[in-house]
Tab-separated table of C-alpha atoms in Angstrom:
chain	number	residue	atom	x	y	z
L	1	UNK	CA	18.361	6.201	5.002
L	2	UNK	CA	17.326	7.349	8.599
L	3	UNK	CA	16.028	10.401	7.529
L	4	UNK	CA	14.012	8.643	4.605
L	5	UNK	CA	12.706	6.192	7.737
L	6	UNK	CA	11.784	9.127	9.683
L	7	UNK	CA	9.904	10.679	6.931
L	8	UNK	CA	8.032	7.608	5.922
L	9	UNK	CA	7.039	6.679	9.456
L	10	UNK	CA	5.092	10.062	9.412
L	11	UNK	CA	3.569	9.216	5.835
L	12	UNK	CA	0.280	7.429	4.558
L	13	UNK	CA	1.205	3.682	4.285
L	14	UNK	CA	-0.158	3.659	0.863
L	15	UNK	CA	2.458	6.125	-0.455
L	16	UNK	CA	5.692	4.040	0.672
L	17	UNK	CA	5.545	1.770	-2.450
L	18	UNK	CA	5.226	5.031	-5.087
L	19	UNK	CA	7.758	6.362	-3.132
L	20	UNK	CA	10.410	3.986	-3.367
L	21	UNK	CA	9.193	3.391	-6.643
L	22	UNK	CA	9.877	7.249	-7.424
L	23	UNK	CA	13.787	6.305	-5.720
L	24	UNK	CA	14.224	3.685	-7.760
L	25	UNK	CA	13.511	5.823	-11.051
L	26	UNK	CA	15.428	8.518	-10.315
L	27	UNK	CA	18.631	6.038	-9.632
L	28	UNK	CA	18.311	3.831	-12.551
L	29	UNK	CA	17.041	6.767	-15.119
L	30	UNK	CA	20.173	9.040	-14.371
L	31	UNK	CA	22.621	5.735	-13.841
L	32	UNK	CA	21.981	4.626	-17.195
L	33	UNK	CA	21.812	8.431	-18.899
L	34	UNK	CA	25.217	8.507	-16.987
L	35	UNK	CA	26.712	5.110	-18.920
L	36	UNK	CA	25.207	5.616	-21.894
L	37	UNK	CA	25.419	9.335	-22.747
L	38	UNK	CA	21.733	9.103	-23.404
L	39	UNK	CA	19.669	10.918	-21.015
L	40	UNK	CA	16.177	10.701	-22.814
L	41	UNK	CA	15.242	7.336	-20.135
L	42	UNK	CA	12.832	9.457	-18.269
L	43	UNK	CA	11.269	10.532	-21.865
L	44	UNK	CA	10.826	6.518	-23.142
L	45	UNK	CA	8.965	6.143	-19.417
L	46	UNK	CA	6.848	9.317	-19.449
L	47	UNK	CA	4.257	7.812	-21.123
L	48	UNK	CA	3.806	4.716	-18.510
L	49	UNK	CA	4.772	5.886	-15.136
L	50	UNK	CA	1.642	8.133	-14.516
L	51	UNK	CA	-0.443	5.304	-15.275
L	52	UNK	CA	1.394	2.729	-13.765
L	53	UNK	CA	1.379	5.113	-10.413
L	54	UNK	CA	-2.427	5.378	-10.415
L	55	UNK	CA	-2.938	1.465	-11.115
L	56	UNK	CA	-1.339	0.694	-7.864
L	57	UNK	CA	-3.794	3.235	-6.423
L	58	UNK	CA	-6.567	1.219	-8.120
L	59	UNK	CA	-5.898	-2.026	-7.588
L	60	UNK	CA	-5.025	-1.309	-4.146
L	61	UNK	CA	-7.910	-2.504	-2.043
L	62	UNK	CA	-7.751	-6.009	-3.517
L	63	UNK	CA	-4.065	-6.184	-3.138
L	64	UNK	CA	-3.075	-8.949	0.366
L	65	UNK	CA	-0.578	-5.766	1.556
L	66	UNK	CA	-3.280	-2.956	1.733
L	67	UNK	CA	-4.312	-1.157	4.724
L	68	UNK	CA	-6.881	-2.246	6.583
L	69	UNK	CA	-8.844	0.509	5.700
L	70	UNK	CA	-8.110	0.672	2.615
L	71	UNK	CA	-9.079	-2.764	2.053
L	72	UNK	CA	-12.511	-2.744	3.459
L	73	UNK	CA	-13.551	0.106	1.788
L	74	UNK	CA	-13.302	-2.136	-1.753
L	75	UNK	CA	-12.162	-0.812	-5.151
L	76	UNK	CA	-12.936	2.659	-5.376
L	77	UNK	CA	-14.774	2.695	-9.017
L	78	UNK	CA	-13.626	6.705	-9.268
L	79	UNK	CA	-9.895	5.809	-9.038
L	80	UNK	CA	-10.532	2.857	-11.581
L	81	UNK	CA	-12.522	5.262	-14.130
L	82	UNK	CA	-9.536	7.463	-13.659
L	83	UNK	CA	-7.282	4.443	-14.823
L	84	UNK	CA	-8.969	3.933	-17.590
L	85	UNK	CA	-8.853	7.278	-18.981
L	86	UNK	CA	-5.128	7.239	-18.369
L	87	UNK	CA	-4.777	4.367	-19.949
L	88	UNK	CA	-6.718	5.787	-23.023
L	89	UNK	CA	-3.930	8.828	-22.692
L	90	UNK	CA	-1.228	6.575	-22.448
L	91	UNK	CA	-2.471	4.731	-25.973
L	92	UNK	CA	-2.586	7.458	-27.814
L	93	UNK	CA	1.114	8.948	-26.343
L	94	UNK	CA	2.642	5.617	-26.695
L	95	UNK	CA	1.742	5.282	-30.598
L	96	UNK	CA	2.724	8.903	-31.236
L	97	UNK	CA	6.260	8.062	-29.339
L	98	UNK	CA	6.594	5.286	-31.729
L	99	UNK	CA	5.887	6.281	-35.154
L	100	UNK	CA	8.299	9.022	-34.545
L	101	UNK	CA	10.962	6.112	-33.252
L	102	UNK	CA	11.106	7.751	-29.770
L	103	UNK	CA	11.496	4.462	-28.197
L	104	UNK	CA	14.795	3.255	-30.030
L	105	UNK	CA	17.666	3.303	-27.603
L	106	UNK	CA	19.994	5.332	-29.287
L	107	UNK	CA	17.213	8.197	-29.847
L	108	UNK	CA	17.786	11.185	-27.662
L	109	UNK	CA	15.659	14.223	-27.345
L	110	UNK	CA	17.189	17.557	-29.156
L	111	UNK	CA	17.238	19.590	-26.656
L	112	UNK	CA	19.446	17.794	-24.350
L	113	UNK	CA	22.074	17.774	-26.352
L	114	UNK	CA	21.880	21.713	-26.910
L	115	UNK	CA	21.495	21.585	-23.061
L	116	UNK	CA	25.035	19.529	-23.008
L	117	UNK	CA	26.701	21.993	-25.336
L	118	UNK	CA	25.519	24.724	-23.613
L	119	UNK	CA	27.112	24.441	-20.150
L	120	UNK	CA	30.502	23.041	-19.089
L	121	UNK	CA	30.620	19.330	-18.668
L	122	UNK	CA	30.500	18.804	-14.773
L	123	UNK	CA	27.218	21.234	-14.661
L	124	UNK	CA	25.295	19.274	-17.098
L	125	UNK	CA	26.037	16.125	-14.953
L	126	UNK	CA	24.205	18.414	-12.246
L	127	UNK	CA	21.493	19.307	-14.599
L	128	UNK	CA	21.295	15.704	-15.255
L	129	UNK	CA	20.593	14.596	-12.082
L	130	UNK	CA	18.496	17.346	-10.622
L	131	UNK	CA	15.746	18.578	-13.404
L	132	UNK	CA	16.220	15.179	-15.623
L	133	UNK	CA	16.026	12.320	-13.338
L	134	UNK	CA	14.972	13.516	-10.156
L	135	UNK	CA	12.479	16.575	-10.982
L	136	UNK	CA	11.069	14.881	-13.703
L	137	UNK	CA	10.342	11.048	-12.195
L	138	UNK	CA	9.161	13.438	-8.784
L	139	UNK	CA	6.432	15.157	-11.133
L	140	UNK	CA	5.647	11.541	-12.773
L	141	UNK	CA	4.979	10.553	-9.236
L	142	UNK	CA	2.766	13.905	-8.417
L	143	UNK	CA	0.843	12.849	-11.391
L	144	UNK	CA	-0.704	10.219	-10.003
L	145	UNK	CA	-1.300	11.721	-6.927
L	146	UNK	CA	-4.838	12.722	-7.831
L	147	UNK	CA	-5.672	8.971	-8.156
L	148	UNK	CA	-4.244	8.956	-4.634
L	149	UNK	CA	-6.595	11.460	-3.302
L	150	UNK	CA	-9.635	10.189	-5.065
L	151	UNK	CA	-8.644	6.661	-2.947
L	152	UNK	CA	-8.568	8.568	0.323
L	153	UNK	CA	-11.904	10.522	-0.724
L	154	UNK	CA	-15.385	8.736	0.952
L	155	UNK	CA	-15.729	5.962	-1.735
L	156	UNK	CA	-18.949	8.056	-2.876
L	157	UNK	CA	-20.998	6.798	-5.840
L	158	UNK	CA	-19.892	7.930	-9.142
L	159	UNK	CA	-21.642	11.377	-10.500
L	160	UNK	CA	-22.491	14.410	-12.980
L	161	UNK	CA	-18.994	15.471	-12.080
L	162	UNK	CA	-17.540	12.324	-12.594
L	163	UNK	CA	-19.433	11.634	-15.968
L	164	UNK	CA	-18.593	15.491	-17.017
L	165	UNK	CA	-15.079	15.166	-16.415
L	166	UNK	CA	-15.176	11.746	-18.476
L	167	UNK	CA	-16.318	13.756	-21.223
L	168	UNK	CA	-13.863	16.266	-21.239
L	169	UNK	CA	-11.134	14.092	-21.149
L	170	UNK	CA	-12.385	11.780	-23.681
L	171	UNK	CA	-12.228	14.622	-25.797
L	172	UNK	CA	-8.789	16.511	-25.235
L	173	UNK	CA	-7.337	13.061	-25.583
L	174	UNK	CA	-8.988	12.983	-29.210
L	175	UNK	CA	-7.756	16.762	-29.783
L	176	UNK	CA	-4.275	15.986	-28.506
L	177	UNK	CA	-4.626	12.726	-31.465
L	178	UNK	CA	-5.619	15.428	-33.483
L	179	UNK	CA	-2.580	17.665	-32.791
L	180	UNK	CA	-0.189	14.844	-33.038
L	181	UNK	CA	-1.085	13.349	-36.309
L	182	UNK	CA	-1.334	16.803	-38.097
L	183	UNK	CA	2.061	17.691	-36.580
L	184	UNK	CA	3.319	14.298	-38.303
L	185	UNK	CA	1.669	14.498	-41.468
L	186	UNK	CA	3.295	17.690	-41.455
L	187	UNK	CA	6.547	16.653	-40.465
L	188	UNK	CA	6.354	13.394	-42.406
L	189	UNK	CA	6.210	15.682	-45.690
L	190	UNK	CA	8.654	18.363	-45.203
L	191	UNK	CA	11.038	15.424	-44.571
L	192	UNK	CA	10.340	13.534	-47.906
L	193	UNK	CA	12.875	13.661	-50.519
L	194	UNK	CA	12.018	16.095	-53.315
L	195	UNK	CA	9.584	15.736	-55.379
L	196	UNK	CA	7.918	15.410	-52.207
L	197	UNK	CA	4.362	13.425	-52.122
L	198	UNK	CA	1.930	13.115	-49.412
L	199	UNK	CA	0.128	10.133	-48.570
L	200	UNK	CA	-3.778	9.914	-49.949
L	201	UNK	CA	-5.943	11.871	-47.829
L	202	UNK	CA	-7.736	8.736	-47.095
L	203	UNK	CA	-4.468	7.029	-45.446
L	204	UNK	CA	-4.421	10.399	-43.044
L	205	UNK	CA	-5.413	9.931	-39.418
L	206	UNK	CA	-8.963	12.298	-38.811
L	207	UNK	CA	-7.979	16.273	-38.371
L	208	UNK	CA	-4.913	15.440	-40.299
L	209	UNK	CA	-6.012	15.112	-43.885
L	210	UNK	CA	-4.452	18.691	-45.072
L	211	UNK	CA	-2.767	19.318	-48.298
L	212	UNK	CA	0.960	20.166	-47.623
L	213	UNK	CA	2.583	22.505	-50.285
L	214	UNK	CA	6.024	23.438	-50.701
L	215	UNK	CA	5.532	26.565	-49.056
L	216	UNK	CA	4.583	24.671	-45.720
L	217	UNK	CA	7.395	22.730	-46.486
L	218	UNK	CA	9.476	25.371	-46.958
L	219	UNK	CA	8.240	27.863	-43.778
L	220	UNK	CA	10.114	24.844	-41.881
L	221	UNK	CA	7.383	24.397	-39.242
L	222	UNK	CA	3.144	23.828	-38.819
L	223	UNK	CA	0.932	26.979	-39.464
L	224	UNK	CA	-2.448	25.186	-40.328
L	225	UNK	CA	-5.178	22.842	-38.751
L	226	UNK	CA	-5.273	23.118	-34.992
L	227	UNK	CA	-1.833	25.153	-34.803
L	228	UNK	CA	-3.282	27.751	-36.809
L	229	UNK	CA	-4.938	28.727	-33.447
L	230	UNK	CA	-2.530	27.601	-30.865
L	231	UNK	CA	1.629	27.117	-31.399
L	232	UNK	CA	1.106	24.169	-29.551
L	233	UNK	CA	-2.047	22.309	-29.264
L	234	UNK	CA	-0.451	19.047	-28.177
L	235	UNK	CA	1.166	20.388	-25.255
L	236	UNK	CA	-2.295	22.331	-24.046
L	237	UNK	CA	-4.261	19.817	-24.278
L	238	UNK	CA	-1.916	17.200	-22.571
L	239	UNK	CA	-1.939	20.613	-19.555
L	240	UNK	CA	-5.569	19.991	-20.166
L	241	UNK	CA	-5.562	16.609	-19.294
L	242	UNK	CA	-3.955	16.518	-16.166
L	243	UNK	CA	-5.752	19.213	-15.012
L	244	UNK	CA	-8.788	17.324	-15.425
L	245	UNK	CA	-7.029	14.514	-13.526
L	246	UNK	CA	-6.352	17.142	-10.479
L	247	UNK	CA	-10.099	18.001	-10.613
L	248	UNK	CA	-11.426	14.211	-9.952
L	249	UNK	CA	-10.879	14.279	-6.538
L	250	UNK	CA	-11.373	18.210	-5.817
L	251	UNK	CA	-14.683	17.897	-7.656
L	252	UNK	CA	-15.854	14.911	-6.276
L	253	UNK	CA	-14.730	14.641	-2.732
L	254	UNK	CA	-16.306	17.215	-0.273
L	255	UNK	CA	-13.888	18.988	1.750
L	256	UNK	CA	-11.134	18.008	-0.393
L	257	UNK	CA	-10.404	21.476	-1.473
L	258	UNK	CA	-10.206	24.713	1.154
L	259	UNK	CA	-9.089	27.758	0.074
L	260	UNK	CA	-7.516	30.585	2.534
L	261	UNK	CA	-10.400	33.090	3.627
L	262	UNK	CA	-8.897	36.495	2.275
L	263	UNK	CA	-7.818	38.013	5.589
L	264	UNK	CA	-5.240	35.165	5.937
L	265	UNK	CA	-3.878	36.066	2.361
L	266	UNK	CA	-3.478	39.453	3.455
L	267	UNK	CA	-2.082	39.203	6.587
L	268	UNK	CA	1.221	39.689	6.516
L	269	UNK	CA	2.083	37.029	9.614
L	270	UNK	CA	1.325	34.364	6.984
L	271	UNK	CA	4.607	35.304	5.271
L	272	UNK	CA	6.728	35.716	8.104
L	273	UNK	CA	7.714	31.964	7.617
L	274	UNK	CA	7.544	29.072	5.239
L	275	UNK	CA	5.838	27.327	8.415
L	276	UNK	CA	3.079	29.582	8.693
L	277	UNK	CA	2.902	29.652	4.720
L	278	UNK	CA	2.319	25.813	4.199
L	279	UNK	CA	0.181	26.637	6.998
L	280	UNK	CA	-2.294	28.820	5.284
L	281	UNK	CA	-1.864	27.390	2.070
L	282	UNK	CA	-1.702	23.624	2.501
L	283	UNK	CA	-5.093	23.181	1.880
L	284	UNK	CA	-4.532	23.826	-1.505
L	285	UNK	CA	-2.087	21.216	-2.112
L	286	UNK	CA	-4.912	18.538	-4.331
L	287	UNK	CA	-4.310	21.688	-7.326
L	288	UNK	CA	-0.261	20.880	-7.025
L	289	UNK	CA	-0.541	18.156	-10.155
L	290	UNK	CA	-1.966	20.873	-12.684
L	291	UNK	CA	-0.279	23.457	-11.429
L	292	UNK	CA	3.077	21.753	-11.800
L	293	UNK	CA	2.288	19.936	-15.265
L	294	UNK	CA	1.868	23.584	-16.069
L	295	UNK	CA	5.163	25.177	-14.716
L	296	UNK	CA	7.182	22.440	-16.436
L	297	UNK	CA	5.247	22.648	-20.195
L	298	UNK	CA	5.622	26.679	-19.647
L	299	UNK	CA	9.347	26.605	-18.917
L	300	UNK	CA	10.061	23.345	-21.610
L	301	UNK	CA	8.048	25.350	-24.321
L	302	UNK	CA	9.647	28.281	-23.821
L	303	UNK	CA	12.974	26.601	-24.493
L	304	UNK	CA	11.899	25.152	-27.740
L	305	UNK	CA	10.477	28.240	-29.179
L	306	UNK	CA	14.159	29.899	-28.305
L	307	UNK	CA	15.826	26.851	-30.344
L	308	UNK	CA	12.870	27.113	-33.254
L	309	UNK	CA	13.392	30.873	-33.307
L	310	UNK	CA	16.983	30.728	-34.070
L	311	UNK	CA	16.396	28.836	-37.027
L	312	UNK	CA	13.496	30.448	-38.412
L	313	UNK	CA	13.962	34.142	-36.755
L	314	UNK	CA	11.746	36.368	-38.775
L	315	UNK	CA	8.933	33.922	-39.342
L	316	UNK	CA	8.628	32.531	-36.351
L	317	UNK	CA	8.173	35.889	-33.942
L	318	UNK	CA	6.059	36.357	-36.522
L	319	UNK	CA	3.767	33.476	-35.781
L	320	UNK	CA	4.338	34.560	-31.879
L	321	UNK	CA	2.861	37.719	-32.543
L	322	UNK	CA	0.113	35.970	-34.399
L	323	UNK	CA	-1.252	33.228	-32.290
L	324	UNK	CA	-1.216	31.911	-29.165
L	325	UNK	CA	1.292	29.983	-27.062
L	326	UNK	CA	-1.285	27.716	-25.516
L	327	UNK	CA	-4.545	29.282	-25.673
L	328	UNK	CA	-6.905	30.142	-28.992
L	329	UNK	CA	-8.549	32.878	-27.036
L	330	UNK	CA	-4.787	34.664	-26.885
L	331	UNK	CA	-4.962	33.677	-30.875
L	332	UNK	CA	-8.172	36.085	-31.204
L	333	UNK	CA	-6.504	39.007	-29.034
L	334	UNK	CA	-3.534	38.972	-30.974
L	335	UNK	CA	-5.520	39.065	-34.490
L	336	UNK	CA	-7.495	42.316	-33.119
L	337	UNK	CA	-4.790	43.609	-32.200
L	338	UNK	CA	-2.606	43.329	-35.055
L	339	UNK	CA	-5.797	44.339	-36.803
L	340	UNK	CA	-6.039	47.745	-35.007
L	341	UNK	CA	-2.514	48.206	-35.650
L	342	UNK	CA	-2.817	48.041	-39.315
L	343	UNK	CA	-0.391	44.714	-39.067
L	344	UNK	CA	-2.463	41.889	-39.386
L	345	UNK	CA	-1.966	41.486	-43.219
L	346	UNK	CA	1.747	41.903	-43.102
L	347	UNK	CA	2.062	38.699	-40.602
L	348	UNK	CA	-0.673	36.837	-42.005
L	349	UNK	CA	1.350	37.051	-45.537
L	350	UNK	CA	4.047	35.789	-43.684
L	351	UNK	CA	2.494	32.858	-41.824
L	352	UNK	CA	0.472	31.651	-44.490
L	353	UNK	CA	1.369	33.200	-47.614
L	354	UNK	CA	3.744	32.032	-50.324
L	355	UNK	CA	7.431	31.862	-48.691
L	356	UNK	CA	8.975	33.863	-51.299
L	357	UNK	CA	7.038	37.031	-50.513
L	358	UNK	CA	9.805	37.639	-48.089
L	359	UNK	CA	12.367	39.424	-49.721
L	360	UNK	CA	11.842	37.769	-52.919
L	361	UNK	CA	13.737	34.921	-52.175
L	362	UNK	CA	12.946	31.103	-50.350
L	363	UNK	CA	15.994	31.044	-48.491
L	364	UNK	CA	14.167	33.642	-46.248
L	365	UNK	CA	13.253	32.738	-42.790
């Protein structure tokens, strides 16, 4: 507890509360994973902490316990418009989270449980702790961190920036929609009892009214709409978003971003010492939300296409080779290339053709 005194005696007043809000997440998140053998609590909270971090940040300057400074400066309209768009984000992730009955108690995401069976008991209590609780309630907390920036920023009037970034966002959150409901149209389908039906097209969500077939049932996972041209459209465009986020206050705050002139990235005393590192580079710590949201969908995604390619092996690299992770632009390399290579019709026959053209047989994967 000294050392956490020490620390915050040396930090921004208006981080203590998100900080000991962060504490408290981490205990109560693993404590309760811990009793109940359920360690999806930090999943049922990822879609409100973010936007329950940058409402404090918000409301701030009309709160009695503010700053001084903070205080007379008045709401800061940038960090509110910024709360609003998070709140439109956490709408649409919320619904999702509950049509697919993510917020029942007993409901546990998949891949902990391979997690648990992969590593001996007393290391997955580690793992628990460490990437579930703390790493992920410590990113929650670095996503509102932009909001915290754009607070500190000169409480300049709103601009182009700010009303281009609206935009953007406004729209990846509609894309992500778009990407969730096709996903559970999809999903909704292939998990009907035979004769399976789909719903009217007029009951579909927008950018979900496709016409599943048995084949799409039976290639076990979503080849068409948006994930025709990314293997995961939800998860780039919720990158997307906080990226966006991370560019409010970079964007829109002069100063707030100062790169390392290129003799100090090539000098090799900056890497004599993490010191001297942090020293050149700490200027670039407002990119650390995007970059991180990044890290963690890069490493999470990889580890579900590893579990999706074990059950669909030959189909599935195939759709690697075919389209992008993340990216349609990696979608249109990989068609030329497969193109040049005289392949493109063999995986194309496999992605979208009729599932028995493999082998002859259905059971093929």
């Amino acid at each position: 507890m000294d050392r956490l005194s020490s620390y915050l005696s040396n930090c921004d007043p208006v981080l203590h509360i998100p900080i000991y809000f962060t504490l408290f997440n981490i205990t109560w998140t693993y404590v309760v994973g811990e009793l109940t053998g359920n360690c999806s609590q930090v999943d049922r909270m990822w879609t409100f902490f973010p936007t329950m971090y940058t409402a404090y940040y918000a409301l701030l300057p009309s709160l009695p316990f503010a700053p001084k400074d903070i205080q007379e400066a008045g709401l800061n309209y940038r960090v509110c418009l910024m709360l609003a768009l998070q709140v439109f984000w956490m709408t649409r992730l919320s619904y999702n989270t509950w049509r697919r009955g993510l917020f029942a108690f007993k409901d546990e995401d998949y891949r902990w449980q391979i997690s648990r069976d992969s590593m001996p008991v007393s290391l997955f209590h580690v793992f628990h702790f460490v990437f579930i609780a703390a790493m992920q309630n410590a990113i929650l907390f670095g996503l509102g961190y932009p909001a915290y920036l754009a607070l500190r920023n000169p409480n300049a009037p709103l601009g182009i920036y700010d009303a281009l970034l609206v935009a953007l966002s406004i729209i990846d959150v509609l894309v992500e929609f778009a990407a969730d409901n096709q996903q559970y149209s999809y999903q909704t389908f292939k998990h009907s009892k035979r004769p399976r039906v789909q719903k009217p097209e007029k009951e579909e969500w927008f950018w979900a009214k496709q016409r599943w077939s048995e084949d799409d049932a039976e290639r076990g996972f979503i080849v068409r709409g948006l994930w025709a041209w990314s293997r995961h459209p939800n998860f780039a465009a919720e990158q997307t978003f906080w990226w966006l986020m991370t560019l409010f206050p970079i964007l829109t705050g002069p100063g707030s971003l100062d790169p390392p002139s290129i003799q100090t990235i090539l000098s090799p005393e900056t890497y004599q010492s993490i010191a001297s590192l942090l020293s050149a580079y700490g200027s670039l710590q407002p990119l650390l939300p995007g970059i991180i949201i990044s890290f963690l969908f890069l490493g999470s995604t990889r580890f579900t296409e590893w579990i999706t390619k074990k059950k669909y092996p030959v189909r599935y690299k195939a759709y690697q080779r075919r389209v992008g992770m993340f990216s349609p632009i990696g979608t249109v390399f990989k068609g030329w290339y497969l193109q040049a290579t005289g392949e493109r019709k063999k995986v194309d026959d496999l992605l979208w053709g009729p599932v028995k053209a493999l082998n002859g047989t259905k059971k093929a994967n």
